[in-house]
Amino acid sequence: MDGLQGPQIEALQQLQSILGPHDTEFVVSVLESVSWDVQKATDLLFDSEAPKIIAPTQATQMEQLELDDNQNPSPPIRHPHRGQGVRTFIFLNPRSNWSFLWSLLTVPLHLVSGVLRFVFSVLRIPIPSLPFMTTNSYHSHRPTSPDSRSITQRWVQQLEEETGACSSKRSMANAVTTSFEVGPSTTRRHTYPPAASDDNQKILPDFFDGSYEEVLDICQREGRIACVVLVSAEHDDDADFKRSTLTDAAFVRILLDNDFIVWGGDIRDKTAWDASQKLQATTYPFVAFLALQPRRHGAPGSAPVVTILSRHQGRAAATAPVLIDHLNTQLLPRVTPFLVRFKTTLQDRDRDRRLREEQDRAFRETARRDREAIEMRVRQEKEEEERVRKYAEDVKRKQEDSARQKHQAGIRMEWRKFMRNRLLLPEARGLRLAVKLPGNGRVVRSFPPSATLTALYAFADSQLIPSTSRLEDDPSQAPEGVVDDIPQLDSYIQSRTAGHAWWGFTLASAYPRREFRWKANASLTETGLRDGEQIVMELITRRGSANGQISDDEYESESD
């Protein structure tokens, strides 16, 4: 010590404050091996997976929390080398011979410890506080897992084994009904301990199994009070604190009634060690209460910040009666009014948000119905326009068909008048035929033996001329083409695709019925007509086509 300079003495004191009471020469030798670098010395003494110790001279990246120690009952901060503190067993890296020898010596102890812990956990007997019963007494820091949730769950499980208690979350699942109410905690009633549980069953607080940062986020978001419990398994008062304070029925009840979020861990784990550095914990067991509070020196209307309400360090300051009295008389009366206002604001904000969502949903529903109504109206208008268009086209087509039929009927009437005027053969001795006209008309006419079927059809067709039409008004020329005699008429009819249907009727014998369809240049005797034959004129049902021609697939009989 006499030959050390100022920076070396400072480094020695810093490392001793971390390690606690220890051989000074040993600490000096470790510092000399790493060129008096406290960080490297810590990494050498602890595991490579252990959390790094930040030297005071380095910039500390620590979460900014305001410290509110007004009416704080915790004792003055004591450094580990000045009083009760963290007693950490220090051994060199596994490469060291001391660490290797010690690991060999502790193997039988750990075998016995594992068997006893299993028996005590099965019988629900609290594990006694014996040096070799600590599973990691030969190692200062346990290997850390990247999953903080599994670390917390493992610590809670070990806490249940050591205390013989169970978590209030499992114990009170069917008996305790907790619900948030705006107002002091005395207005809420719970069944505690649960009716379904054993009277001797101890209850632990409902520890949150997330990370410390998630606890702060819940405090910030939900306005809940956080209770952070940090312990050290190497401390003399660790077992007594766990079995008396953490399982105290009144303490657990006040945490449940006031909806505390409880989080804890052993500082041998990295997550708990980081939390202890942020909370400036120096003595264990350590209990801190945090909650959202307005900024002391912030501008009016500034956002509240998570504040350390109180810290309780050491066994005397962390007993159940002291904590309960502090919560009932100081902490809850001081922070509850602000938290109630904050939660009321959150509820109002949530109600407004739901109202806006309902309004937006109603607006979207109204817009959807309006859009569907508009689309339906447009569709109906299009359907109506399509119906009107089709109706107009149908009317137009019918008018065109009617006009075409009238035109065709007029042309046919002109042909009848022309045939009556120019093509009818004079009566001669030969075949005498009687033609029964549609209706009740009947005419008799004699045709020469050389007469053709066209002459018979022309005569029958001329009988359809109205009686009001005068003979002198008949045209002397054919309505279409050049037709001056019967052979030319045959040629004209053959040029028409309608063929037989051009006449619009057919001739047949009365009984037995024999149809005499028109053929060009066919004589009457060739068709089988005999003298005195009774012939019936049967009109063909006319159906106009697009080119103005007539099909002859149907006709009207005499009975029609």
XYZ file of C-alpha atoms in Angstrom:
560
model
C 0.000 0.000 0.000
C 2.877 2.361 0.759
C 4.322 2.147 -2.744
C 1.029 2.745 -4.586
C 0.305 5.995 -6.359
C -2.941 7.970 -6.394
C -4.680 6.319 -9.428
C -3.575 2.866 -8.207
C -5.001 3.491 -4.730
C -8.254 4.694 -6.295
C -8.481 1.567 -8.476
C -7.760 -0.653 -5.444
C -10.468 1.028 -3.375
C -12.968 0.763 -6.245
C -12.343 -2.970 -6.751
C -12.503 -3.615 -2.986
C -15.831 -1.764 -2.817
C -17.145 -4.181 -5.418
C -15.657 -7.339 -3.918
C -16.203 -6.559 -0.254
C -13.733 -7.612 2.456
C -10.874 -9.447 0.798
C -7.126 -9.921 0.944
C -5.518 -6.640 -0.143
C -2.376 -8.287 -1.504
C -4.489 -10.599 -3.646
C -6.477 -7.680 -5.070
C -3.267 -5.732 -5.763
C -1.778 -8.723 -7.592
C -4.870 -9.026 -9.769
C -4.770 -5.304 -10.629
C -1.060 -5.471 -11.438
C -1.707 -8.366 -13.861
C -4.149 -6.215 -15.875
C -2.205 -2.932 -15.681
C -4.515 -1.531 -12.965
C -7.608 -1.678 -15.238
C -10.642 -2.176 -12.977
C -12.817 -3.355 -15.851
C -10.352 -6.048 -16.908
C -9.833 -7.108 -13.307
C -13.568 -7.529 -12.853
C -13.811 -9.590 -16.059
C -10.920 -11.720 -14.856
C -12.403 -12.394 -11.432
C -15.944 -12.873 -12.614
C -17.198 -14.981 -15.495
C -16.877 -13.708 -19.046
C -20.714 -13.825 -19.034
C -20.963 -11.756 -15.853
C -22.204 -8.169 -16.150
C -19.479 -5.611 -16.647
C -18.706 -3.157 -13.861
C -18.744 0.423 -14.997
C -16.001 2.552 -13.524
C -17.079 5.869 -12.036
C -14.843 7.732 -14.434
C -16.641 6.277 -17.456
C -19.783 7.720 -18.968
C -22.702 5.836 -17.412
C -25.513 4.897 -19.822
C -28.153 4.514 -17.149
C -31.899 4.880 -17.459
C -32.907 8.307 -16.196
C -35.197 7.958 -13.194
C -36.017 10.736 -10.816
C -35.345 9.966 -7.187
C -38.018 11.001 -4.729
C -36.668 10.355 -1.243
C -39.028 12.644 0.613
C -40.147 10.872 3.738
C -37.941 7.919 2.742
C -37.512 5.600 5.689
C -34.542 3.753 4.215
C -31.268 4.060 6.103
C -28.252 5.900 4.701
C -26.500 4.174 1.855
C -23.789 1.887 3.135
C -20.992 0.602 0.941
C -20.328 -3.107 1.100
C -16.905 -2.774 2.746
C -18.265 -0.527 5.515
C -21.115 -2.635 6.810
C -23.573 -5.243 5.730
C -23.171 -5.711 2.058
C -22.807 -8.210 -0.672
C -20.540 -11.044 0.312
C -19.363 -12.522 -2.979
C -17.132 -15.584 -3.122
C -14.362 -14.686 -5.547
C -12.457 -17.327 -7.483
C -10.287 -16.959 -10.476
C -11.175 -17.945 -14.000
C -11.480 -21.741 -14.568
C -7.979 -21.571 -15.930
C -6.794 -20.817 -12.413
C -5.587 -23.741 -10.297
C -7.521 -22.455 -7.266
C -10.813 -22.485 -9.171
C -10.155 -25.990 -10.463
C -9.307 -27.380 -7.011
C -12.328 -25.706 -5.428
C -14.644 -27.113 -8.097
C -13.396 -30.621 -7.323
C -13.936 -30.139 -3.573
C -17.506 -28.837 -3.959
C -18.762 -31.684 -6.189
C -19.826 -33.954 -3.257
C -21.472 -31.025 -1.507
C -23.555 -30.238 -4.583
C -24.664 -33.832 -4.946
C -25.947 -33.785 -1.357
C -27.466 -30.340 -1.908
C -29.382 -31.515 -4.985
C -30.857 -34.521 -3.162
C -31.908 -32.435 -0.139
C -33.440 -29.711 -2.300
C -35.483 -32.326 -4.182
C -36.744 -33.911 -0.940
C -37.625 -30.535 0.608
C -39.410 -29.381 -2.542
C -41.537 -32.564 -2.651
C -42.458 -32.259 1.047
C -43.031 -28.476 0.691
C -40.516 -27.845 3.488
C -38.546 -24.565 3.463
C -34.951 -25.175 2.517
C -32.633 -24.402 5.476
C -29.979 -21.739 5.035
C -26.786 -23.803 4.935
C -23.635 -22.799 3.054
C -23.572 -25.881 0.836
C -27.345 -25.665 0.151
C -26.769 -22.720 -2.145
C -26.533 -24.210 -5.583
C -24.123 -21.584 -6.827
C -22.058 -20.835 -3.737
C -18.886 -21.669 -5.562
C -19.574 -19.156 -8.332
C -20.183 -15.486 -7.913
C -22.332 -14.871 -10.992
C -24.521 -17.432 -12.704
C -24.478 -17.780 -16.478
C -27.144 -15.512 -17.848
C -29.779 -16.357 -20.406
C -30.718 -13.907 -23.118
C -34.365 -14.444 -22.159
C -35.142 -12.301 -19.114
C -38.536 -13.972 -18.782
C -37.029 -17.401 -18.219
C -34.548 -15.937 -15.713
C -37.356 -14.410 -13.637
C -39.435 -17.582 -13.823
C -36.483 -19.656 -12.650
C -35.876 -17.276 -9.739
C -39.557 -17.384 -8.703
C -39.511 -21.172 -8.867
C -36.442 -21.294 -6.635
C -38.108 -18.790 -4.301
C -41.135 -21.083 -3.979
C -38.865 -24.027 -3.207
C -36.939 -22.122 -0.551
C -39.992 -20.638 1.200
C -42.465 -23.484 0.726
C -44.955 -20.897 -0.608
C -46.726 -20.549 -3.919
C -47.399 -17.564 -6.103
C -50.584 -15.637 -5.414
C -51.366 -15.818 -9.125
C -51.843 -19.581 -8.934
C -53.206 -19.698 -5.407
C -55.889 -17.074 -5.850
C -56.939 -17.830 -9.413
C -60.342 -19.148 -8.267
C -60.820 -17.199 -5.042
C -59.496 -13.660 -5.418
C -61.216 -11.367 -7.882
C -59.215 -8.209 -8.418
C -60.512 -5.349 -10.511
C -59.370 -1.776 -10.849
C -61.539 0.861 -9.242
C -60.860 4.567 -9.175
C -60.403 5.404 -5.531
C -58.344 4.416 -2.536
C -57.459 0.803 -1.976
C -59.671 0.601 1.139
C -62.764 0.520 -1.095
C -61.800 -2.883 -2.559
C -62.500 -6.175 -0.845
C -60.854 -9.527 -1.555
C -61.069 -12.970 -0.100
C -57.673 -13.479 1.488
C -56.353 -15.988 2.056
C -58.381 -17.874 -0.551
C -61.085 -20.114 0.832
C -59.962 -23.041 -1.261
C -56.374 -22.979 0.028
C -54.848 -24.400 3.144
C -54.772 -22.088 6.170
C -51.057 -22.817 6.610
C -50.258 -22.217 2.953
C -47.898 -19.277 2.462
C -48.455 -16.896 -0.416
C -45.878 -15.011 -2.470
C -46.559 -11.826 -4.420
C -47.483 -12.197 -8.059
C -44.068 -11.559 -9.637
C -44.059 -10.189 -13.159
C -41.951 -12.460 -15.379
C -40.806 -9.832 -17.855
C -37.806 -7.543 -17.818
C -37.153 -4.513 -15.660
C -37.636 -2.226 -18.663
C -41.060 -3.789 -19.283
C -42.006 -3.002 -15.677
C -41.126 0.658 -16.229
C -43.120 0.648 -19.457
C -46.189 -0.732 -17.630
C -45.857 1.944 -14.956
C -45.640 4.597 -17.664
C -48.521 3.199 -19.709
C -50.991 1.992 -17.049
C -50.155 4.204 -14.053
C -49.438 1.285 -11.717
C -47.034 1.240 -8.771
C -44.012 -1.026 -9.135
C -42.391 -2.945 -6.300
C -38.856 -4.058 -7.176
C -37.302 -6.727 -4.942
C -33.573 -7.446 -5.269
C -31.817 -10.067 -3.176
C -28.426 -11.697 -2.914
C -28.313 -15.401 -2.135
C -24.902 -14.889 -0.495
C -26.276 -12.433 2.073
C -26.827 -13.585 5.644
C -30.351 -12.131 5.823
C -31.480 -13.457 2.445
C -33.364 -16.539 3.696
C -35.037 -14.688 6.582
C -36.202 -11.885 4.266
C -37.700 -14.328 1.774
C -39.535 -16.388 4.417
C -40.841 -13.530 6.543
C -41.281 -10.454 4.368
C -42.150 -11.898 0.942
C -44.612 -14.405 2.417
C -46.244 -12.005 4.884
C -50.012 -12.181 4.335
C -50.670 -8.500 5.084
C -47.846 -7.365 2.805
C -48.993 -9.591 -0.064
C -52.579 -8.427 0.432
C -51.717 -4.732 0.220
C -49.778 -5.375 -2.988
C -52.743 -7.226 -4.489
C -55.354 -4.732 -3.315
C -53.510 -1.769 -4.821
C -52.649 -3.546 -8.082
C -48.879 -3.346 -7.625
C -46.687 -4.810 -10.332
C -44.034 -6.804 -8.479
C -40.697 -7.698 -10.027
C -37.612 -9.217 -8.489
C -34.442 -11.194 -8.954
C -31.079 -12.221 -7.620
C -28.187 -9.873 -8.424
C -26.165 -12.852 -9.555
C -28.327 -12.705 -12.718
C -27.524 -10.020 -15.232
C -31.040 -8.571 -15.410
C -31.244 -8.087 -11.638
C -27.675 -6.758 -11.542
C -28.499 -4.157 -14.207
C -31.608 -3.128 -12.260
C -29.554 -2.773 -9.058
C -27.122 -0.463 -10.859
C -29.966 1.688 -12.175
C -31.608 1.834 -8.735
C -28.233 2.429 -6.995
C -28.731 -0.497 -4.643
C -25.803 -1.025 -2.244
C -27.231 -3.200 0.559
C -29.411 -6.272 0.318
C -32.191 -7.244 0.586
C -33.359 -4.225 -1.369
C -36.953 -3.080 -1.987
C -37.849 -0.054 -4.116
C -41.212 1.445 -5.058
C -41.609 3.273 -8.358
C -44.571 5.049 -9.884
C -45.504 7.714 -12.373
C -45.233 11.214 -10.918
C -45.247 14.742 -12.343
C -41.874 16.301 -13.014
C -40.613 18.461 -10.194
C -38.984 21.130 -12.321
C -40.715 20.487 -15.601
C -42.821 22.960 -17.535
C -46.565 23.018 -16.785
C -48.328 20.334 -18.749
C -45.175 18.284 -19.279
C -45.520 14.511 -19.357
C -45.073 12.690 -16.014
C -42.055 10.471 -15.476
C -41.463 7.216 -13.611
C -40.019 8.184 -10.235
C -38.274 6.195 -7.499
C -40.644 6.817 -4.588
C -38.613 5.089 -1.891
C -35.749 2.649 -1.388
C -35.441 0.198 1.481
C -31.998 -1.349 1.914
C -30.928 -3.893 4.489
C -32.907 -6.326 6.589
C -34.072 -3.789 9.180
C -35.580 -1.467 6.576
C -37.177 -4.284 4.555
C -39.306 -6.033 7.165
C -42.981 -6.548 6.461
C -44.285 -4.215 9.246
C -41.977 -1.397 8.141
C -42.986 -1.751 4.494
C -46.702 -1.998 5.299
C -46.578 1.062 7.559
C -44.661 2.995 4.902
C -47.181 2.069 2.217
C -50.276 2.869 4.288
C -49.084 6.063 5.943
C -46.767 7.648 3.411
C -46.507 6.221 -0.090
C -50.125 5.419 -0.996
C -51.648 8.640 0.407
C -48.981 10.618 -1.449
C -49.125 8.989 -4.915
C -52.693 7.648 -5.123
C -54.426 10.995 -5.933
C -52.163 11.636 -8.913
C -52.433 8.035 -10.142
C -56.221 8.172 -9.803
C -56.284 11.331 -11.918
C -53.889 9.763 -14.395
C -55.965 6.582 -14.693
C -59.132 8.664 -15.013
C -57.455 10.539 -17.845
C -56.484 7.224 -19.430
C -60.052 5.981 -19.093
C -61.417 9.196 -20.595
C -58.886 8.957 -23.388
C -59.761 5.320 -23.981
C -63.469 6.161 -23.935
C -62.881 8.960 -26.446
C -60.831 6.609 -28.587
C -63.599 4.003 -28.558
C -66.157 6.712 -29.304
C -64.085 7.911 -32.255
C -63.721 4.336 -33.467
C -67.477 3.819 -33.205
C -68.081 7.088 -35.027
C -65.578 6.151 -37.715
C -67.163 2.716 -38.008
C -70.634 4.269 -38.250
C -69.338 6.759 -40.827
C -67.786 3.958 -42.872
C -71.005 1.948 -42.608
C -73.067 4.954 -43.706
C -70.662 5.629 -46.556
C -70.873 1.978 -47.570
C -74.677 2.045 -47.581
C -74.695 5.321 -49.532
C -72.219 3.885 -52.027
C -74.318 0.762 -52.442
C -77.469 2.881 -52.857
C -75.754 5.008 -55.496
C -74.447 1.922 -57.280
C -77.921 0.351 -57.171
C -79.497 3.544 -58.509
C -76.940 3.740 -61.308
C -77.505 0.064 -62.086
C -81.280 0.581 -62.145
C -80.891 3.588 -64.408
C -78.723 1.564 -66.769
C -81.227 -1.291 -66.717
C -84.054 1.168 -67.406
C -82.090 2.729 -70.255
C -81.389 -0.744 -71.638
C -85.074 -1.664 -71.349
C -86.147 1.550 -73.073
C -83.558 1.008 -75.798
C -84.679 -2.578 -76.427
C -88.317 -1.493 -76.420
C -87.575 1.265 -78.921
C -85.635 -1.169 -81.095
C -88.507 -3.672 -80.902
C -91.049 -1.005 -81.829
C -88.840 0.172 -84.662
C -88.351 -3.370 -85.905
C -92.081 -4.017 -85.789
C -92.763 -0.785 -87.629
C -90.166 -1.702 -90.240
C -91.653 -5.197 -90.545
C -95.127 -3.748 -90.833
C -93.997 -1.222 -93.410
C -92.151 -3.923 -95.335
C -95.154 -6.219 -95.222
C -97.406 -3.404 -96.395
C -94.979 -2.649 -99.173
C -94.789 -6.311 -100.165
C -98.559 -6.604 -99.947
C -98.891 -3.536 -102.185
C -96.466 -4.999 -104.727
C -98.318 -8.328 -104.733
C -101.591 -6.533 -105.277
C -100.045 -4.694 -108.203
C -98.934 -8.068 -109.610
C -102.488 -9.436 -109.271
C -103.924 -6.465 -111.084
C -101.224 -6.724 -113.779
C -101.888 -10.461 -114.253
C -105.647 -9.816 -114.472
C -105.062 -7.174 -117.096
C -102.401 -8.836 -119.247
C -101.784 -12.519 -118.432
C -105.168 -14.215 -117.919
C -105.984 -16.613 -120.763
C -109.424 -16.344 -122.305
C -111.835 -19.155 -121.541
C -111.699 -22.023 -124.049
C -113.075 -25.470 -124.359
C -110.851 -27.817 -122.378
C -110.537 -28.405 -118.645
C -113.307 -26.960 -116.550
C -112.053 -26.339 -113.001
C -113.850 -25.022 -109.953
C -111.704 -23.034 -107.462
C -112.961 -22.508 -103.943
C -111.543 -19.238 -102.619
C -110.674 -18.482 -98.988
C -113.926 -17.707 -97.309
C -117.119 -18.640 -99.165
C -116.152 -17.588 -102.713
C -116.133 -20.075 -105.577
C -115.290 -19.476 -109.227
C -115.409 -21.778 -112.270
C -113.260 -21.354 -115.355
C -112.361 -23.405 -118.408
C -108.711 -23.681 -119.470
C -107.368 -24.964 -122.775
C -105.577 -28.310 -122.621
C -102.269 -26.549 -123.349
C -102.604 -24.209 -120.356
C -99.854 -24.350 -117.736
C -100.002 -24.441 -113.968
C -98.818 -20.805 -113.945
C -101.997 -19.745 -115.777
C -104.127 -21.540 -113.156
C -102.197 -19.886 -110.295
C -102.436 -16.462 -112.009
C -106.206 -16.853 -112.349
C -106.616 -17.923 -108.703
C -104.323 -15.095 -107.560
C -106.356 -12.475 -109.452
C -109.436 -13.520 -107.482
C -107.887 -11.967 -104.350
C -108.223 -8.460 -105.817
C -110.790 -6.438 -103.850
C -114.068 -5.970 -105.624
C -113.706 -2.222 -105.300
C -110.720 -2.231 -107.654
C -111.764 -1.376 -111.181
C -110.400 -3.258 -114.177
C -109.533 -0.093 -116.071
C -107.198 0.910 -113.236
C -105.077 -2.216 -113.595
C -101.441 -1.526 -114.601
C -100.270 -2.527 -118.039
C -96.677 -3.164 -116.944
C -95.262 -5.504 -114.349
C -94.306 -3.884 -111.021
C -90.829 -5.410 -111.300
C -88.873 -6.679 -114.253
C -90.100 -7.220 -117.790
C -93.039 -9.631 -117.952
C -95.347 -9.730 -120.962
C -96.571 -13.355 -120.974
C -96.779 -16.540 -118.939
C -93.284 -17.917 -119.850
C -91.680 -14.639 -118.763
C -93.612 -14.813 -115.523
C -92.239 -18.317 -114.979
C -88.734 -16.988 -115.513
C -89.325 -14.114 -113.122
C -90.691 -16.382 -110.361
C -87.779 -18.805 -110.809
C -85.378 -15.908 -110.323
C -86.913 -15.285 -106.925
C -85.540 -17.471 -104.139
C -89.017 -17.694 -102.599
C -90.128 -20.019 -105.395
C -93.579 -21.429 -104.714
C -94.033 -19.124 -101.721
C -94.058 -16.125 -104.096
C -97.718 -16.797 -104.744
C -98.639 -16.854 -101.039
C -101.025 -19.783 -101.467
C -101.189 -23.302 -102.779
C -103.822 -25.262 -104.707
C -105.013 -28.738 -103.722
C -107.868 -31.078 -104.612
C -110.759 -31.223 -102.141
C -111.043 -35.001 -101.696
C -108.873 -36.940 -101.655
C -106.503 -34.126 -101.054
C -103.741 -33.772 -103.579
C -101.497 -30.722 -103.528
C -100.650 -29.076 -106.827
C -97.519 -27.122 -106.034
C -96.422 -24.571 -108.579
C -93.832 -25.614 -111.134
C -92.545 -23.610 -114.039
C -93.721 -24.649 -117.504
C -95.848 -27.526 -116.077
C -99.100 -28.193 -118.041
C -102.349 -28.858 -116.247
C -102.673 -32.364 -117.634
C -99.162 -33.248 -116.436
C -100.064 -32.305 -112.861
C -102.975 -34.790 -112.913
C -105.842 -32.290 -113.058
C -109.043 -33.650 -114.623
C -112.018 -31.986 -116.082
C -114.502 -30.901 -113.415
C -111.860 -31.025 -110.650
C -112.718 -29.202 -107.430
C -109.704 -27.142 -106.319
C -109.245 -25.420 -102.962
C -107.059 -22.334 -102.511
C -105.070 -22.537 -99.259
C -103.260 -19.388 -98.108
C -99.670 -19.777 -96.869
C -98.768 -18.173 -93.548
C -96.437 -15.411 -94.564
C -93.298 -14.662 -92.549
C -91.156 -11.839 -93.732
C -87.375 -12.188 -93.840
C -84.657 -9.596 -93.725
C -84.363 -9.390 -97.528
C -88.077 -9.021 -98.039
C -88.543 -12.577 -99.304
C -91.199 -14.992 -98.070
C -90.788 -18.524 -96.724
C -93.348 -21.179 -97.528
C -92.997 -23.696 -94.746
C -96.536 -23.155 -93.462
C -99.898 -22.467 -94.986
C -103.525 -22.101 -93.932
C -105.945 -24.869 -94.786
C -109.552 -24.378 -95.880
C -110.777 -25.046 -92.361
C -108.468 -22.288 -91.035
